[in-house]
Amino acid sequence: MAASSSRLDITGAAHGARRAAQVLQRLREQPPALWYGGALVKDVTTHPALRGGVHSLAALYDLQWQHAATTLFDSPTTGHKVARSFMMPRTHEELHGITLAMQVWQNHTHGMMGRSPDYISRSITGYAAGAAFLAEANPQFGRNAVRYHEYLREHDLCLTHTLVTPQANRAVGAAQQADPYLAARIKEETDAGLVIRGARMLATLPISDEIMVFPSTVLRSAEEDAPYAFAFSIPNNTPGLRFICRESFDYGRSHFDHPLGSRFEEMDAVVVFDDVLVPWENVLLHRDVNRCNQAYARTGAVVHMTHQVIVKNIAKSEFLLGLAALLTSTIGAEGFQHIHEKLAELWVGLETMKAFLRAAEADAALDEWGVMRPAWNPLDAARNLFPRLYPRMVEIIQQIGASGLVAMPTEADLHGPLVEDIRRYYQAARAEAFDRVPLFRLAWDVALSAFGSRQVLYERFFFGDPVRMAGAVFQGHDRKPYMDMVREFIRRNVTEADETSARPVAQSDHGSA
Ligand SMILES: Cc1cc2nc3c(=O)[nH]c(=O)nc-3n(C[C@H](O)[C@H](O)[C@H](O)COP(=O)(O)OP(=O)(O)OC[C@H]3O[C@@H](n4cnc5c(N)ncnc54)[C@H](O)[C@@H]3O)c2cc1C
């Protein structure tokens, strides 16, 4: 067991918002402990399975400087320009400013890099805002959250996070698995900190600087689950920590052949804690099952994260609407009525997401921590709806693209001896072959490739099991006013029916006598 590095020095050597080169340099100098294909990755910036995503991630940091007026603000402690995604908004204008900043990245990736760093930045900002909630358990935890938020903001670090326990036996909780150390748990506590052993199921974007280990929201028993109840963060190169990556969905092909997968491979990994020492200064919650179950909601972290999610949903919906419309027009399918219906369906989905965002901003209010918190109901509706919308959007791309999604040459074919065949047989009503092929390769990467399939799975599950999210809606939203409304209708209707039946039957009601 070895100690993780200290982060007591918050602002030393920090210079606020980073640029791409600094992101890459840090990943080279402090490489996350990624295992890929049975080997430890020495340099994620050059590894063939990872470098595409890593460079796209880094490019976001240059982009924020290109749009500095929108994406950055003056640090309240150092005066440095820092990322707006770390801002605690106090007004509606500041909240809207965060939306605009997040749109810069999501419009650039078209929502295909859902784990852009602003996702966890919003979460940790929520935790820091609700520091008093953490401090009720232990004043140090509240201070840790505030200090950590400041540390991330001033160093502009990028985080992954992990929440769910390994999928071994879902019939029982973490404490009742055959192996008590399957799910990451507190093995021991020392003066230096917690020692964690076991695993967490998943972390997207392990190609990052640190990991936030969130409380799992499914803890059931206050006593039995206590060793599994914690929140902390540690650097991704902490001794004993390792990420076991899935196979890459970047095939190592050109941007022409693989327009999305070659750029936006975020990677997902199982996280193993091999007796990892977590210093107390990094701990936000400890052995407190009830507080772990409430932390997301009470601090506001879940709302601030969902704010980022809906900005992503809008960018993605716009892109898929544009793609479907372009496919339609390219192959001259705009005369068919079912195509109109499908494009209308995509438009309705997009407008619904935009309306939810607008409502969340318009109905935002200062929360108990004095932070302008977006309204939860529209965001909750959005996070329940989009897991159904996105798979349908992809289905529509398949239904419009049809065999065009597989009758598709590669870049090499375009430069090979059959180029004249390609020119002739891949032309479309409104596109030369050389324009049609890139469009269909993009549609394939959205709707058929491993990258595209993973996007569908991601949208189905990344924010939680849709079944259990629906259960939370069932439990959490008051339906009584609507039930009362229906009861009142029935009461009035019965009363009026009684009056009607009591009425003497008029001759004319029987027609002719
Ligand atoms: C691409 C991708 C990226 C992700 N990235 C992250 C990440 O970065 N960090 C992170 O922490 N998590 C991440 N997740 C995990 C995500 O949070 C989970 O997928 C989600 O919470 C569902 O949990 P599970 O996958 O373990 O499914 P399981 O809980 O194993 O569910 C499997 C099936 O059983 C059903 N089921 C299980 N338990 C119940 C129950 N109690 N009641 C009703 N039905 C039940 C489910 O509905 C589902 O059909 C990611 C997931 C995906 C697919």
Coordinates of N, CA and C in Angstrom, one line a residue, residues 296-375:
Y296 N -26.2 13.4 -3.5 CA -26.5 13.9 -4.9 C -27.6 15.0 -4.9
A297 N -28.7 14.6 -4.3 CA -29.8 15.5 -4.3 C -29.7 16.7 -3.4
R298 N -29.2 16.5 -2.2 CA -29.2 17.6 -1.2 C -28.1 18.7 -1.6
T299 N -27.0 18.2 -2.1 CA -26.0 19.2 -2.5 C -26.4 20.0 -3.8
G300 N -27.2 19.3 -4.6 CA -27.6 19.9 -5.9 C -26.7 19.3 -7.0
A301 N -25.7 18.5 -6.7 CA -24.8 18.0 -7.7 C -25.6 17.3 -8.9
V302 N -26.6 16.6 -8.5 CA -27.3 15.9 -9.6 C -28.0 16.9 -10.6
V303 N -28.5 18.0 -10.0 CA -29.1 19.0 -10.9 C -28.1 19.7 -11.8
H304 N -27.0 20.0 -11.2 CA -26.0 20.7 -12.0 C -25.4 19.8 -13.1
M305 N -25.3 18.5 -12.8 CA -24.8 17.5 -13.8 C -25.9 17.4 -14.9
T306 N -27.1 17.3 -14.5 CA -28.2 17.1 -15.5 C -28.3 18.4 -16.4
H307 N -27.9 19.5 -15.9 CA -27.9 20.7 -16.7 C -26.9 20.5 -17.9
Q308 N -25.7 20.0 -17.6 CA -24.7 19.7 -18.6 C -25.3 18.6 -19.6
V309 N -26.0 17.6 -19.0 CA -26.5 16.5 -19.9 C -27.5 17.1 -20.9
I310 N -28.4 18.0 -20.5 CA -29.4 18.4 -21.4 C -28.8 19.3 -22.5
V311 N -27.7 20.0 -22.2 CA -27.0 20.8 -23.2 C -26.4 19.8 -24.3
K312 N -25.9 18.7 -23.8 CA -25.4 17.7 -24.7 C -26.5 17.1 -25.5
N313 N -27.7 16.8 -24.9 CA -28.8 16.2 -25.6 C -29.3 17.1 -26.7
I314 N -29.3 18.4 -26.5 CA -29.7 19.3 -27.6 C -28.7 19.2 -28.7
A315 N -27.4 19.3 -28.4 CA -26.4 19.3 -29.5 C -26.5 18.0 -30.3
K316 N -26.8 16.9 -29.6 CA -26.9 15.6 -30.3 C -28.1 15.5 -31.1
S317 N -29.2 16.0 -30.6 CA -30.5 16.0 -31.3 C -30.4 16.8 -32.6
E318 N -29.8 18.0 -32.5 CA -29.6 18.8 -33.7 C -28.8 18.1 -34.7
F319 N -27.8 17.4 -34.3 CA -26.9 16.7 -35.2 C -27.6 15.6 -35.9
L320 N -28.4 14.9 -35.2 CA -29.1 13.7 -35.8 C -30.3 14.2 -36.7
L321 N -30.9 15.3 -36.3 CA -31.9 15.9 -37.2 C -31.3 16.3 -38.6
G322 N -30.1 17.0 -38.4 CA -29.4 17.5 -39.6 C -29.0 16.3 -40.5
L323 N -28.5 15.3 -39.8 CA -28.0 14.1 -40.6 C -29.2 13.4 -41.3
A324 N -30.3 13.2 -40.6 CA -31.4 12.5 -41.2 C -32.0 13.4 -42.4
A325 N -32.0 14.7 -42.2 CA -32.5 15.5 -43.3 C -31.6 15.5 -44.5
L326 N -30.3 15.5 -44.3 CA -29.3 15.4 -45.4 C -29.4 14.1 -46.1
L327 N -29.5 13.0 -45.4 CA -29.7 11.7 -46.0 C -30.9 11.7 -46.9
T328 N -32.0 12.2 -46.4 CA -33.3 12.3 -47.1 C -33.1 13.0 -48.4
S329 N -32.5 14.2 -48.3 CA -32.4 15.1 -49.5 C -31.4 14.5 -50.5
T330 N -30.3 13.9 -50.0 CA -29.3 13.3 -50.9 C -29.9 12.2 -51.8
I331 N -30.7 11.4 -51.2 CA -31.2 10.2 -52.0 C -32.6 10.5 -52.5
G332 N -33.0 11.7 -52.4 CA -34.3 12.1 -53.0 C -35.5 11.4 -52.4
A333 N -35.5 11.3 -51.0 CA -36.6 10.5 -50.4 C -37.6 11.5 -49.7
E334 N -37.5 12.8 -50.1 CA -38.3 13.8 -49.3 C -39.8 13.7 -49.7
G335 N -40.1 12.9 -50.8 CA -41.5 12.9 -51.2 C -42.3 11.8 -50.4
F336 N -41.7 11.0 -49.6 CA -42.4 9.9 -49.0 C -42.9 10.4 -47.6
Q337 N -44.2 10.0 -47.4 CA -44.9 10.6 -46.2 C -44.3 10.1 -44.9
H338 N -43.9 8.8 -44.9 CA -43.4 8.3 -43.6 C -42.0 9.0 -43.2
I339 N -41.3 9.5 -44.3 CA -40.1 10.2 -44.0 C -40.4 11.6 -43.3
H340 N -41.5 12.2 -43.8 CA -41.9 13.5 -43.2 C -42.2 13.2 -41.7
E341 N -42.9 12.1 -41.4 CA -43.2 11.8 -40.1 C -42.0 11.6 -39.2
K342 N -41.0 10.9 -39.8 CA -39.8 10.6 -39.0 C -39.0 11.9 -38.8
L343 N -38.9 12.7 -39.8 CA -38.1 14.0 -39.6 C -38.9 14.9 -38.5
A344 N -40.2 14.8 -38.6 CA -41.0 15.6 -37.6 C -40.7 15.0 -36.2
E345 N -40.6 13.7 -36.1 CA -40.4 13.1 -34.8 C -39.0 13.6 -34.2
L346 N -38.0 13.7 -35.1 CA -36.7 14.1 -34.6 C -36.8 15.6 -34.2
W347 N -37.5 16.4 -35.0 CA -37.7 17.8 -34.6 C -38.4 18.0 -33.3
V348 N -39.5 17.2 -33.1 CA -40.2 17.2 -31.8 C -39.3 16.9 -30.6
G349 N -38.5 15.9 -30.8 CA -37.5 15.5 -29.7 C -36.6 16.7 -29.4
L350 N -36.0 17.3 -30.5 CA -35.1 18.4 -30.3 C -35.8 19.6 -29.6
E351 N -37.0 19.9 -30.1 CA -37.7 21.1 -29.5 C -38.1 20.8 -28.0
T352 N -38.4 19.5 -27.7 CA -38.7 19.1 -26.3 C -37.5 19.4 -25.4
M353 N -36.4 18.9 -25.9 CA -35.1 19.1 -25.1 C -34.9 20.6 -24.9
K354 N -35.0 21.4 -25.9 CA -34.8 22.9 -25.8 C -35.8 23.5 -24.8
A355 N -37.0 23.0 -24.9 CA -38.0 23.6 -24.0 C -37.7 23.2 -22.5
F356 N -37.3 22.0 -22.3 CA -36.9 21.6 -21.0 C -35.7 22.4 -20.4
L357 N -34.8 22.7 -21.3 CA -33.6 23.5 -20.8 C -34.1 24.9 -20.5
R358 N -34.9 25.5 -21.4 CA -35.4 26.8 -21.1 C -36.2 26.9 -19.8
A359 N -37.1 25.9 -19.6 CA -37.9 25.9 -18.4 C -37.0 25.7 -17.2
A360 N -35.9 24.9 -17.3 CA -35.0 24.7 -16.2 C -34.3 26.0 -15.8
E361 N -34.0 26.7 -16.8 CA -33.3 28.0 -16.5 C -34.3 29.1 -16.0
A362 N -35.5 29.1 -16.7 CA -36.5 30.2 -16.3 C -37.0 30.0 -14.9
D363 N -37.2 28.7 -14.5 CA -37.7 28.4 -13.2 C -36.6 28.1 -12.1
A364 N -35.4 28.4 -12.5 CA -34.3 28.2 -11.5 C -34.5 29.1 -10.3
A365 N -34.0 28.7 -9.2 CA -34.2 29.5 -8.0 C -33.0 29.3 -7.1
L366 N -32.8 30.2 -6.2 CA -31.7 30.1 -5.2 C -32.0 28.9 -4.3
D367 N -31.0 28.0 -4.1 CA -31.3 26.9 -3.3 C -30.9 27.2 -1.8
E368 N -30.9 26.2 -1.0 CA -30.6 26.4 0.4 C -29.2 26.8 0.6
W369 N -28.3 26.7 -0.4 CA -26.9 27.1 -0.3 C -26.6 28.4 -0.9
G370 N -27.7 29.0 -1.4 CA -27.5 30.4 -2.1 C -27.1 30.3 -3.5
V371 N -27.2 29.1 -4.1 CA -26.8 28.9 -5.5 C -28.0 28.8 -6.4
M372 N -27.9 29.5 -7.6 CA -29.0 29.5 -8.5 C -29.1 28.1 -9.1
R373 N -30.0 27.3 -8.7 CA -30.1 25.9 -9.1 C -31.2 25.8 -10.2
P374 N -30.9 25.2 -11.3 CA -31.9 25.0 -12.4 C -33.1 24.2 -11.8
A375 N -34.3 24.4 -12.3 CA -35.4 23.7 -11.9 C -35.3 22.2 -12.2

